[in-house]
Tab-separated table of C-alpha atoms and ligand atoms in Angstrom:
chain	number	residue	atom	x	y	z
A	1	UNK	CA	0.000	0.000	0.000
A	2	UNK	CA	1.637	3.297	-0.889
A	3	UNK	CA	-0.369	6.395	0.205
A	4	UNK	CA	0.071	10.116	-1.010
A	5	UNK	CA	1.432	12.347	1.883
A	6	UNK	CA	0.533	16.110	1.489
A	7	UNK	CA	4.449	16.767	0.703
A	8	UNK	CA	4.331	13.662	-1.348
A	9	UNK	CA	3.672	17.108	-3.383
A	10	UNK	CA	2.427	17.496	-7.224
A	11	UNK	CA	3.741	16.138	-10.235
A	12	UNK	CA	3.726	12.551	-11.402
A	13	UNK	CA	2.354	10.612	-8.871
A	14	UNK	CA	1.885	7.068	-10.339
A	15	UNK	CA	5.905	7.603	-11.161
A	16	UNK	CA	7.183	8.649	-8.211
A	17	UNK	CA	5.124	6.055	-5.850
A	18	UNK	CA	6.557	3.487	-8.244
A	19	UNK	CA	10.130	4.897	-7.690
A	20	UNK	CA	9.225	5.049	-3.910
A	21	UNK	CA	7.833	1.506	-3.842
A	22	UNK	CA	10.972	0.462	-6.465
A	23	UNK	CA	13.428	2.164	-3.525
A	24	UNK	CA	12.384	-0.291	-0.922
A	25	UNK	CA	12.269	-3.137	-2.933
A	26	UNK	CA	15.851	-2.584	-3.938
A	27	UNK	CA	16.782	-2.265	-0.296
A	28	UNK	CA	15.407	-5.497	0.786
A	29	UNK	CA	17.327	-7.042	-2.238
A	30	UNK	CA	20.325	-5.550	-1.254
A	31	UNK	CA	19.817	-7.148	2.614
A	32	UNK	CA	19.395	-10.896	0.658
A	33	UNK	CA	15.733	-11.032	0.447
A	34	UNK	CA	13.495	-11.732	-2.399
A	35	UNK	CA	11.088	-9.400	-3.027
A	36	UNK	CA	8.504	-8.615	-5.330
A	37	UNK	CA	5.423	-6.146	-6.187
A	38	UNK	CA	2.399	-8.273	-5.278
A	39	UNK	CA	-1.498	-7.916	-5.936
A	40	UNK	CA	-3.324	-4.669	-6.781
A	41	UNK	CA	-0.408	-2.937	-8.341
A	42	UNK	CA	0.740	-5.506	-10.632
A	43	UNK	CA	-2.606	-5.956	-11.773
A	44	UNK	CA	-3.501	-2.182	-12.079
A	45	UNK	CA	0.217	-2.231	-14.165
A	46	UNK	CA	-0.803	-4.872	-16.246
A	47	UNK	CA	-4.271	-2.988	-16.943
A	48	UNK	CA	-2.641	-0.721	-17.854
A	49	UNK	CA	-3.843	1.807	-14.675
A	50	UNK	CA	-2.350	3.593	-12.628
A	51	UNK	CA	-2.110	1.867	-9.623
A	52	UNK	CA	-3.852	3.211	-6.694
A	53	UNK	CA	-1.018	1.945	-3.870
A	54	UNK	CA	2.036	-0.507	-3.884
A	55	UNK	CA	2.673	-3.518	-1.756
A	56	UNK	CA	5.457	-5.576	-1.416
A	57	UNK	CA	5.914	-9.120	-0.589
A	58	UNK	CA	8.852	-10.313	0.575
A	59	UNK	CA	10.581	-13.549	2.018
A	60	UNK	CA	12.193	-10.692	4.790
A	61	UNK	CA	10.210	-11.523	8.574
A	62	UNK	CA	9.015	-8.578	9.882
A	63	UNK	CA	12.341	-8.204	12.242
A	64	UNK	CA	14.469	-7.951	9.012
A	65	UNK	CA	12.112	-5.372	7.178
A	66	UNK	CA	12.507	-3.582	10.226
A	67	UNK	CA	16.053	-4.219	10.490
A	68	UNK	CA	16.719	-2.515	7.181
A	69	UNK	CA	13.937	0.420	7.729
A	70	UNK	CA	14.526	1.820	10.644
A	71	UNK	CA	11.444	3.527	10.808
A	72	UNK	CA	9.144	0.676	9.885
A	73	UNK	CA	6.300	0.143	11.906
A	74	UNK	CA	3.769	-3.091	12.291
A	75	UNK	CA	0.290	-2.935	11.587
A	76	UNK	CA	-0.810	-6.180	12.588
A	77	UNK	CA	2.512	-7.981	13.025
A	78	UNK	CA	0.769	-11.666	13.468
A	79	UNK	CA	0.343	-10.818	10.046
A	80	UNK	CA	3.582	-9.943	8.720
A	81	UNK	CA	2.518	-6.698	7.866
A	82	UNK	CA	5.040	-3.492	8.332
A	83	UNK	CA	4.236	0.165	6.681
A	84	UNK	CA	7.603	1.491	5.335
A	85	UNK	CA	8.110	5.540	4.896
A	86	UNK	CA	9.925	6.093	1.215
A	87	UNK	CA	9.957	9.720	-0.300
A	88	UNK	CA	6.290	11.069	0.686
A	89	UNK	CA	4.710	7.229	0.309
A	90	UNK	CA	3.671	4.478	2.541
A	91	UNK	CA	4.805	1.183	0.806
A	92	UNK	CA	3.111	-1.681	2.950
A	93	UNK	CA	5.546	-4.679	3.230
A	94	UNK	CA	4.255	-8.109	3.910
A	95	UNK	CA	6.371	-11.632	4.350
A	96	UNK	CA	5.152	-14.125	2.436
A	97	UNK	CA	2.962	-16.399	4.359
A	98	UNK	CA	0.035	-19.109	4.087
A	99	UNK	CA	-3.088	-18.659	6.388
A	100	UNK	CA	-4.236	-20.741	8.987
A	101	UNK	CA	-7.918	-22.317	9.419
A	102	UNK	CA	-10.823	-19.296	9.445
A	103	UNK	CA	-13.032	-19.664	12.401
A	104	UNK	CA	-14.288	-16.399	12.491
A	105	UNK	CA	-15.329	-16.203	8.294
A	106	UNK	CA	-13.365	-13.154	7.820
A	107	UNK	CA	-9.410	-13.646	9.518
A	108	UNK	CA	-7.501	-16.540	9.637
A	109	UNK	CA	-6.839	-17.740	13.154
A	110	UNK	CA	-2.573	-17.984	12.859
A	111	UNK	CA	-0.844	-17.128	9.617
A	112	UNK	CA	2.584	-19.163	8.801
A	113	UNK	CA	5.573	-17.618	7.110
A	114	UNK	CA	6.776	-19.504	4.053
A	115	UNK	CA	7.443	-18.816	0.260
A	116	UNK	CA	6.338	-16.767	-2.801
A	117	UNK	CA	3.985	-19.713	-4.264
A	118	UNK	CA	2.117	-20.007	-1.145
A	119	UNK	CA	1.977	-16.354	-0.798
A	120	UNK	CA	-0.246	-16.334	-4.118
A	121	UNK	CA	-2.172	-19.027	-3.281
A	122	UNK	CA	-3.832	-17.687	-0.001
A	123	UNK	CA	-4.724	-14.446	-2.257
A	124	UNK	CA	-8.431	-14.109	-3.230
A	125	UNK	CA	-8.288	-14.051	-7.222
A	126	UNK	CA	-6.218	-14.977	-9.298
A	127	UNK	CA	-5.817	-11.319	-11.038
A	128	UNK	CA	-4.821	-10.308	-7.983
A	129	UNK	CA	-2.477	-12.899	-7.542
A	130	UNK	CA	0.316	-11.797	-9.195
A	131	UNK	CA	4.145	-10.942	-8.778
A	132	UNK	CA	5.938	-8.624	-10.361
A	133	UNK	CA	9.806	-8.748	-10.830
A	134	UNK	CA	10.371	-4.879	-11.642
A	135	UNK	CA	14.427	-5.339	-11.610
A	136	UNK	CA	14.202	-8.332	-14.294
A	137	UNK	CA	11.025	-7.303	-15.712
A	138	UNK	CA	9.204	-10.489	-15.304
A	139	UNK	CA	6.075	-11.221	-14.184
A	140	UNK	CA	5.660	-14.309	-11.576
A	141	UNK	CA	2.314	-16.106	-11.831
A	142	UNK	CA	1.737	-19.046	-9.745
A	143	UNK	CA	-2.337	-18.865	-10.384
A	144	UNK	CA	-2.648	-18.637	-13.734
A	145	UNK	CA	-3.548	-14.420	-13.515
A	146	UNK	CA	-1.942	-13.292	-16.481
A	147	UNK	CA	-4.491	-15.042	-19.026
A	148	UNK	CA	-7.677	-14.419	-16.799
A	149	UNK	CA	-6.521	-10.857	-16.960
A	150	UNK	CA	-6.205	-11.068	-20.554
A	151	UNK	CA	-10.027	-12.820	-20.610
A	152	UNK	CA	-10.982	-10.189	-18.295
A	153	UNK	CA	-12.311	-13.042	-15.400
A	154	UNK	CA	-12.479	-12.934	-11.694
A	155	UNK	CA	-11.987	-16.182	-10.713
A	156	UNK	CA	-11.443	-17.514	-6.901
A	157	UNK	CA	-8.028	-18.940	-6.669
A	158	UNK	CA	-8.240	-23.024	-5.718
A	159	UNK	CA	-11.633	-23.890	-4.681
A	160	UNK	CA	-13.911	-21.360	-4.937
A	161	UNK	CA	-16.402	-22.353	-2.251
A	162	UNK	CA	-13.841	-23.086	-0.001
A	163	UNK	CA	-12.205	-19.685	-0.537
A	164	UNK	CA	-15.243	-17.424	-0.370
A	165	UNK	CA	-16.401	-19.470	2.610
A	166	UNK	CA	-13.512	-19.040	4.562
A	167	UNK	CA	-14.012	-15.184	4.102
A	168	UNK	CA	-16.843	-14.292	3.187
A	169	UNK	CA	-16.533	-10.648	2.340
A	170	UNK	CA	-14.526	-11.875	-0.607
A	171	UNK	CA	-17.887	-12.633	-2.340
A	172	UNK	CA	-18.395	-8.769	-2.163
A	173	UNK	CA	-14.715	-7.810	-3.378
A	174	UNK	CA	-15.485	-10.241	-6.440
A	175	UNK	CA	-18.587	-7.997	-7.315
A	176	UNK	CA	-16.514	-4.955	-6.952
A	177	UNK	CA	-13.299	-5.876	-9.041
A	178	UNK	CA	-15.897	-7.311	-11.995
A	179	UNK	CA	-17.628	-4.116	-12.049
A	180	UNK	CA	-14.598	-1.320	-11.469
A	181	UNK	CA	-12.487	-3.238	-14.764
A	182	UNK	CA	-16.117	-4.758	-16.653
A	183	UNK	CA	-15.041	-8.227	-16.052
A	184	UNK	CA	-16.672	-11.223	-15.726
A	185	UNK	CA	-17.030	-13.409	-12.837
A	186	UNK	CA	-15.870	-17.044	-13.676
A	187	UNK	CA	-18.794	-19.367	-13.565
A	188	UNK	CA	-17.661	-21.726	-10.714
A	189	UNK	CA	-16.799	-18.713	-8.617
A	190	UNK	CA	-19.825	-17.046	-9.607
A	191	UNK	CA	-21.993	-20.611	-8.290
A	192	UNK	CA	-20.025	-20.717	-5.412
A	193	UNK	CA	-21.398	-17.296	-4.620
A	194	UNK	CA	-24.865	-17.431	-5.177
A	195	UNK	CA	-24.807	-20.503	-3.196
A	196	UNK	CA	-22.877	-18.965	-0.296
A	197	UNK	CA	-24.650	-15.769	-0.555
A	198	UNK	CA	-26.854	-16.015	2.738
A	199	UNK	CA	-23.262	-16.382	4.264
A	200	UNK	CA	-22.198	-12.952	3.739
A	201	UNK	CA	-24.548	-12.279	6.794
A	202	UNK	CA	-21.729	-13.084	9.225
A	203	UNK	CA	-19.594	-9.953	8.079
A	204	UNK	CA	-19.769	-7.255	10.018
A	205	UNK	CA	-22.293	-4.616	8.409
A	206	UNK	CA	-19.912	-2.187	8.301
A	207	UNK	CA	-17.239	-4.189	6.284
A	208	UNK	CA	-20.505	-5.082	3.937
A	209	UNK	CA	-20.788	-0.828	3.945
A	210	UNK	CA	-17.875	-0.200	2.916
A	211	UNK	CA	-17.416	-2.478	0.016
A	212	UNK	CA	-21.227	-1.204	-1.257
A	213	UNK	CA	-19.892	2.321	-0.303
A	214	UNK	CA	-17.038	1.654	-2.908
A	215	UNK	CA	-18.865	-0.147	-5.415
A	216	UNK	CA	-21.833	2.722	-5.728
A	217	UNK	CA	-18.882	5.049	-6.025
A	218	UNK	CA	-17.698	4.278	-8.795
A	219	UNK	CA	-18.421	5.122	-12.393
A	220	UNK	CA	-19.504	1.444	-12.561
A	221	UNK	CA	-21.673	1.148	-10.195
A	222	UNK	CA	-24.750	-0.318	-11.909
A	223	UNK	CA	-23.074	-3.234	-13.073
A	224	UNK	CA	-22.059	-3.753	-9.611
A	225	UNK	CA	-25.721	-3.584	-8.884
A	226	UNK	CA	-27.204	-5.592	-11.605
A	227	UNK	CA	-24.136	-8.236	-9.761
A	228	UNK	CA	-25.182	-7.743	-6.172
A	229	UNK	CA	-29.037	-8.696	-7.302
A	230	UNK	CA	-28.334	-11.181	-9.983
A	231	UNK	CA	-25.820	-13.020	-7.658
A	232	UNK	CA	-28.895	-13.108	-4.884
A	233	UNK	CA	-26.477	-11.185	-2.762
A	234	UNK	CA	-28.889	-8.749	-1.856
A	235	UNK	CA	-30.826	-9.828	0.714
A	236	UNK	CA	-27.677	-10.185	2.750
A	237	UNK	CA	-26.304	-6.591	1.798
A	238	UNK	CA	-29.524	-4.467	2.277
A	239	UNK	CA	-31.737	-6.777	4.691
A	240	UNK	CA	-34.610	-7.100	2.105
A	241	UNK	CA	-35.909	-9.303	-0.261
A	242	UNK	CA	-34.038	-9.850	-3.156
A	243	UNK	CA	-35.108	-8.365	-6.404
A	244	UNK	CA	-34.177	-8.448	-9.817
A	245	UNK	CA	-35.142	-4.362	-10.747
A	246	UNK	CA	-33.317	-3.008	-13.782
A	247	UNK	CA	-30.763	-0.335	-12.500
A	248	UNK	CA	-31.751	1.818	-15.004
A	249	UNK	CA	-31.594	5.498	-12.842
A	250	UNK	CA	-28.486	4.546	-11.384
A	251	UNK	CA	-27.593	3.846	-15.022
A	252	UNK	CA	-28.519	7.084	-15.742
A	253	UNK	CA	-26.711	9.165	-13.227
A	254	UNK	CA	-23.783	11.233	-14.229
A	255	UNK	CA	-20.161	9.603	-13.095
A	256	UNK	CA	-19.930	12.758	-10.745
A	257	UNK	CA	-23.113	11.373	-8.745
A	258	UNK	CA	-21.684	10.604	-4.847
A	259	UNK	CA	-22.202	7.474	-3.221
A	260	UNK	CA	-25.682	9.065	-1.211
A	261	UNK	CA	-26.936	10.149	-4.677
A	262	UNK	CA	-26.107	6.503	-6.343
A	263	UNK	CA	-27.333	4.876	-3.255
A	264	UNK	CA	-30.785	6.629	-3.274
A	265	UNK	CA	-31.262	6.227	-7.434
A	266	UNK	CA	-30.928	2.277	-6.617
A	267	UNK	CA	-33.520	2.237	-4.207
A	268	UNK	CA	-35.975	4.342	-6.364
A	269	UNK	CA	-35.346	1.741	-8.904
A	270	UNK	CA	-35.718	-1.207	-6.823
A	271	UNK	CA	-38.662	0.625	-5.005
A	272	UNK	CA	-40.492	0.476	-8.503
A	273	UNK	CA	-40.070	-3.288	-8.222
A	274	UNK	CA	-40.956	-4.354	-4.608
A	275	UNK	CA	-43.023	-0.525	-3.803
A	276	UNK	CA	-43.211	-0.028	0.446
A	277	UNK	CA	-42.731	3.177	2.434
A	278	UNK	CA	-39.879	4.910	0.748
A	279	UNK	CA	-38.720	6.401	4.132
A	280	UNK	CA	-38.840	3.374	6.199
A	281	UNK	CA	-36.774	1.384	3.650
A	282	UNK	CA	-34.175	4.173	3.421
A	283	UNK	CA	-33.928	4.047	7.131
A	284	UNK	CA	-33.345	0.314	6.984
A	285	UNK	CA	-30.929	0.603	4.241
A	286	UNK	CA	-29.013	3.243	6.562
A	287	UNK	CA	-28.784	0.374	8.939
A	288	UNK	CA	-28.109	-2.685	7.275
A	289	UNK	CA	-25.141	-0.504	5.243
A	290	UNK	CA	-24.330	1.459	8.866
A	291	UNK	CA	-23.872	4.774	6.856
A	292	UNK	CA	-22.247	7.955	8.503
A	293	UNK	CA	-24.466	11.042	9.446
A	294	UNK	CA	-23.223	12.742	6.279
A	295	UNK	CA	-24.145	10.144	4.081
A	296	UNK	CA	-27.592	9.457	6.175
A	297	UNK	CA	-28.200	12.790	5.152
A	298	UNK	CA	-27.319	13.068	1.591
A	299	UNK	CA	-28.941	10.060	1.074
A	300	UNK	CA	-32.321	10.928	2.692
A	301	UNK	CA	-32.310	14.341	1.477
A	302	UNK	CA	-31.703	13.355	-2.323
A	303	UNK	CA	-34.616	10.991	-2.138
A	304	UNK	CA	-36.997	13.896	-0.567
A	305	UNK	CA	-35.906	16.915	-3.130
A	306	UNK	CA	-36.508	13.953	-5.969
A	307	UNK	CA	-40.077	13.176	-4.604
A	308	UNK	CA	-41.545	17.009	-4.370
A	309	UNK	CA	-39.827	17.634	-7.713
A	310	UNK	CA	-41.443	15.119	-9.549
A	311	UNK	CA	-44.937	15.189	-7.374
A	312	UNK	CA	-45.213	18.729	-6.505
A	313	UNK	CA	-42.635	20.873	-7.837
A	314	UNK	CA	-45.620	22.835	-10.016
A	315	UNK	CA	-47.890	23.481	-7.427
A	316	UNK	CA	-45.483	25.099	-5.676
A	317	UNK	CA	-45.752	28.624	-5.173
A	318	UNK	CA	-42.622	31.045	-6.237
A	319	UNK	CA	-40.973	31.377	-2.513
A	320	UNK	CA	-41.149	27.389	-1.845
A	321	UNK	CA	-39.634	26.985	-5.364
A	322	UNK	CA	-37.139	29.603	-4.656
A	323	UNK	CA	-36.683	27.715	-0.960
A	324	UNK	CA	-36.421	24.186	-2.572
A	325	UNK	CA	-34.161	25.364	-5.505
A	326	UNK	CA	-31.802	26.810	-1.978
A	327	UNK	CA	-31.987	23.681	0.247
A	328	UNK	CA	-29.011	21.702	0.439
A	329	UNK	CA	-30.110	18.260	-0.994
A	330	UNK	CA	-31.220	19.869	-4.321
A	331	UNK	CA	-28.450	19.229	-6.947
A	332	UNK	CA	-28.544	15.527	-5.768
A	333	UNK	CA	-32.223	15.386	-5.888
A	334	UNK	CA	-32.417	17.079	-9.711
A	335	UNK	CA	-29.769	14.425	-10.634
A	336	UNK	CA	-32.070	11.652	-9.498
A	337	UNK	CA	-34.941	13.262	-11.570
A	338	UNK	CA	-32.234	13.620	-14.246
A	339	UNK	CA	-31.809	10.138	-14.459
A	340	UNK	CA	-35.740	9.504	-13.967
A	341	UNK	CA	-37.432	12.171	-16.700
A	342	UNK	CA	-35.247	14.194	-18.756
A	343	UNK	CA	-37.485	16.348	-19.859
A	344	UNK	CA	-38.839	17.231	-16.486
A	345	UNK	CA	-35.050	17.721	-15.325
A	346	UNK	CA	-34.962	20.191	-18.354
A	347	UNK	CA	-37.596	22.200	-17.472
A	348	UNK	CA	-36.707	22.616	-13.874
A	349	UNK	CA	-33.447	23.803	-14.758
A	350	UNK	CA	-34.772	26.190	-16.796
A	351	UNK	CA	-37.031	27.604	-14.083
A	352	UNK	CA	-34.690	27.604	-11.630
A	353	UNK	CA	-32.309	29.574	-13.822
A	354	UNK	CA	-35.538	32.398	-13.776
A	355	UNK	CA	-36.209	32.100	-10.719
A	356	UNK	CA	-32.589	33.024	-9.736
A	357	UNK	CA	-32.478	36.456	-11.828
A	358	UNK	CA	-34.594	37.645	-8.816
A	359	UNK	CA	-32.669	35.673	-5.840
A	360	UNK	CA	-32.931	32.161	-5.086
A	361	UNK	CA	-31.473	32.946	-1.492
A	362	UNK	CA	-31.327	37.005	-0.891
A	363	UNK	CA	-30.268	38.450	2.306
A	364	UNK	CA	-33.303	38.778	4.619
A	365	UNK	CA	-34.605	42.303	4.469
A	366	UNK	CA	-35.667	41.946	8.297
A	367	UNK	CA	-34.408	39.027	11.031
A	368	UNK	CA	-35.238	39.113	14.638
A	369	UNK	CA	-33.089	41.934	16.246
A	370	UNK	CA	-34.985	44.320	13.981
A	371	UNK	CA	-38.153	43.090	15.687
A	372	UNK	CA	-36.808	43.450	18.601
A	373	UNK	CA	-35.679	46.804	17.760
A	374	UNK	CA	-38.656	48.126	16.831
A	375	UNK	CA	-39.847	47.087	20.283
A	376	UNK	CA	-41.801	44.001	19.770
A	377	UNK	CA	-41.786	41.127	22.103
A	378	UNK	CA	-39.264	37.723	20.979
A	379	UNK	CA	-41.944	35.015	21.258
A	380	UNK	CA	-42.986	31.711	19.386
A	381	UNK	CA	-44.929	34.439	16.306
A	382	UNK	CA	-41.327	35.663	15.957
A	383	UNK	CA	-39.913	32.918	13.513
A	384	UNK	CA	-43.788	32.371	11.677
A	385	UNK	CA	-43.482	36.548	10.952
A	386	UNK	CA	-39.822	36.281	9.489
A	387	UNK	CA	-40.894	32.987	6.990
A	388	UNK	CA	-43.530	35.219	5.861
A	389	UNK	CA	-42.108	38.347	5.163
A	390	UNK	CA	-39.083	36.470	3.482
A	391	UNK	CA	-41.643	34.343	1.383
A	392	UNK	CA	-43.150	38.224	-0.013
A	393	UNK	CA	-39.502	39.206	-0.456
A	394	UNK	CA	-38.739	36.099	-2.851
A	395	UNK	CA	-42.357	36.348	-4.276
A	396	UNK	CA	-41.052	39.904	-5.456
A	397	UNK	CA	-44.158	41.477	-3.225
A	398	UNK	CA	-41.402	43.460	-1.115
A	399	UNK	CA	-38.015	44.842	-2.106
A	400	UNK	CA	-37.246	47.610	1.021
A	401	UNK	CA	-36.866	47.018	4.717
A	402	UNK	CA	-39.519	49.579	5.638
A	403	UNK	CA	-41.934	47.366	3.519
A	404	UNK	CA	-40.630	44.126	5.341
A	405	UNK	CA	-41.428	46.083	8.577
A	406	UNK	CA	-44.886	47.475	7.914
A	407	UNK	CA	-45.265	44.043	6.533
A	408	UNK	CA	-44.153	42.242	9.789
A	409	UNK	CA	-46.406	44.321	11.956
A	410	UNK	CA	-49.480	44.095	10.023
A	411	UNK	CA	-49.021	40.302	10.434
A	412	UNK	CA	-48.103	40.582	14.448
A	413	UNK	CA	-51.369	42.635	15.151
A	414	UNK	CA	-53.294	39.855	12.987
A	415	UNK	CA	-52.164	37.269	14.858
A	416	UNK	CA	-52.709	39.446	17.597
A	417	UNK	CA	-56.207	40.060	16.944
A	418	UNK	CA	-56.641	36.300	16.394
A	419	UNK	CA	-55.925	35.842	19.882
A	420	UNK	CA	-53.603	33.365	21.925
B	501	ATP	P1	-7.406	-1.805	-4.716
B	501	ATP	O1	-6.921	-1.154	-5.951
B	501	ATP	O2	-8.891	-1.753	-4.565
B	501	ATP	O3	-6.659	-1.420	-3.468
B	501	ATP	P2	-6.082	-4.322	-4.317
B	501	ATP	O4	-6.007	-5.546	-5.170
B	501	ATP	O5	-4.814	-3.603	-4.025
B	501	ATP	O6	-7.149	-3.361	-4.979
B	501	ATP	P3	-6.373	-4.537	-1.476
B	501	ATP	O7	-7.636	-4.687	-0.691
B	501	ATP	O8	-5.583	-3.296	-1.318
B	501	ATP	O9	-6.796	-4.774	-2.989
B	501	ATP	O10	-5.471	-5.793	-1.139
B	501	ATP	C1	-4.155	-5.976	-1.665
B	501	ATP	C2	-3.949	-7.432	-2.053
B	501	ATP	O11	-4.104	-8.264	-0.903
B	501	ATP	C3	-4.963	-7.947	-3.050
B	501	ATP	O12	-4.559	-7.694	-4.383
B	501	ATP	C4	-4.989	-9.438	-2.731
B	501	ATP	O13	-3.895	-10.098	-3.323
B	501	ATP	C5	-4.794	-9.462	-1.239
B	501	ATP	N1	-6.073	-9.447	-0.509
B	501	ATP	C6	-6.753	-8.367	-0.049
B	501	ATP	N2	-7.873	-8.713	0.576
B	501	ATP	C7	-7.923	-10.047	0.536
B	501	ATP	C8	-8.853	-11.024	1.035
B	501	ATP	N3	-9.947	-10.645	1.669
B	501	ATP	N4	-8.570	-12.309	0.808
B	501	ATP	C9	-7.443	-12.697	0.163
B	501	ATP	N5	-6.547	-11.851	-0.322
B	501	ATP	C10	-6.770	-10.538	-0.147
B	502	MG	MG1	-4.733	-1.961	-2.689
């Protein structure tokens, strides 16, 4: 794993975390170990991508990485795992080992320390099984990576029940490397996850989030969703009944979309499918996929802006337009309609583009000091008075302060009038 520091600074990143990652390669060389690029960044190489970190496998235990890098540090040493600090990057650096038994369907009870073969062979696929020499250029392929790369196939290494049982959440990372490169998943390993699909229930929900949080991330997201459902994996993902709905407004969304926005065009289309209170599911979704505040938020949000835009948006007077067209979920909500009826997302752009020649958010001509300044009493009326005067003021009915006032207090002695 190499990560960007901010002083990793600007400039050619993929080249200089490939330099970095090259640097401390060399140096375990130098100190008699093999060592190799391993997994993701091989792959990503051969894919001709740029590779999003850089991890190292090496027959060095973790005393000798840390031995030659002073600064190494451990993160999980039963594992054989050490981060190493190389100009700006982390390179993770892990000794090649075989893992124990899984009793928990996600770790391996005791890993052993061994050789280069082995080290591929407890890997999840085989396109992500792969070595790279980068000092003799050579590629070292103990699973037979190279051609399902070149077939573009996910496929378990060894047995694939036996590996996606033993952790389950690998049924999930299958999904997500078919969909983020359009590959296919290999039949058997495809079988042996709609089998074992009811199985991904013993991952913890937030491991399950964070793999869907990835997935619906990505420009590729509705193939990963059209994988999830076809593969029956959804039940276990979102805690409902698994459906077959046709993506087709996550299909629509623009790559730009965020995760919330993706997330809340699925349900709409699955929603079509299996119908239920919108809310409640959305609520249950939040739970299943234990998503942050923010997200919670977005995601909720989207879903309500989409609703009174398509139900409501033209009986809706100038100022709730105006307060709508202000609100915080509304870009994300006008990209779900987007994706839903383009013509209805054209002609709410165009009236929101009107609507903002006068203000779609002015300054409040009056707020609650001037009430208070002009020697009326704070109560409960206060915030009622202030909604209404700032509905006339984006209605165009007012344009001064004095009007606002003479406005406010005509209301005030109303309510007045109208009694407790
Ligand atoms: P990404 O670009 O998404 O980081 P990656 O292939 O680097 O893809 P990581 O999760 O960073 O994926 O893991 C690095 C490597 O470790 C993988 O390529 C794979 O060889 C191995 N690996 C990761 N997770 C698992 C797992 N659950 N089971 C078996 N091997 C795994
Ligand atoms: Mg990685």
């Amino acid at each position: 794993m190499t990560s960007s520091f901010p002083n990793a600074g600007e400039g050619d990143l993929p080249l200089r975390s490939r330099e970095a990652a090259l640097a401390v390669l060399l140096a375990l060389r130098r100190a008699g170990h093999e060592a190799y690029f391993a997994g993701g960044c091989v792959r990503d190489r051969l894919l001709k991508i740029p590779p999003t970190d850089y991890d190292i496998a090496t027959s060095a235990r973790p005393e000798d990485v840390r031995a030659v890098f002073r600064s190494a540090h451990s993160v999980g040493e039963s594992f054989g795992v050490m981060l190493v600090r190389k100009k700006g990057f982390i390179i993770q650096v892990a000794t090649f080992r075989t893992d124990g038994a899984y009793s928990d369907s996600r770790h391996p009870d005791a890993v052993t320390y061994s050789d280069a073969e082995h080290d591929a062979q407890r890997r999840d696929f085989t396109i992500n099984g792969l070595f790279e020499d980068p000092l003799a250029d050579r590629i070292i392929d103990f699973v037979g990576g190279q051609s399902d790369l070149q077939n573009r196939v996910v496929r378990a290494i060894g047995d694939p029940r036996a590996r996606l049982f033993e952790d389950r959440l690998r049924m999930l990372r299958a999904v997500r490397f078919a969909a983020r490169f359009g590959f296919t998943i290999e039949a058997e390993t495809a079988e042996a996850i709609r089998q074992g699909a009811t199985e991904l229930a013993g991952v913890s929900r937030e491991r399950i989030g964070l793999e869907v949080r990835r997935m619906l991330s990505d420009p590729n997201r509705t193939v990963a969703a059209w994988e999830i459902q076809y593969l029956g994996l959804d039940h276990a993902v979102l805690q409902e009944p698994n459906c077959l709905a046709a993506p087709s407004r996550l299909s629509q969304l623009p790559d730009e979309a965020d995760f919330s926005t993706a997330l809340a065009a699925w349900l709409l289309d699955r929603h079509e499918a299996t119908g239920g209170d919108l809310r409640a599911i959305a609520r249950r979704w939040g739970k299943a996929l234990m998503l942050s505040n923010d997200d919670m938020a977005g995601f909720h949000g989207s879903m309500e802006v989409y609703q009174t835009l398509r139900h409501r948006w033209s009986s809706l007077g100038v100022a709730a337009q105006k307060r709508l067209a202000s609100s915080p979920g509304f870009e994300q909500g006008l990209l779900l309609l987007q994706a839903t009826d383009r013509q209805a997302f054209i002609d709410i752009r165009r009236r929101v583009i009107a609507l903002a020649e006068t203000g779609l958010s002015p300054a409040p001509l009056l707020d609650g000091t001037d009430l208070i300044a002009a020697g009326l009493q704070p109560g409960p009326a206060f915030k009622r008075v202030l909604d209404s005067v700032y509905d006339a003021q984006l209605e165009g009915a007012i344009q001064h302060r004095d009007e606002a006032m003479t406005l406010a207090r005509r209301l005030i002695d109303a309510m007045q009038s109208e009694g407790p």
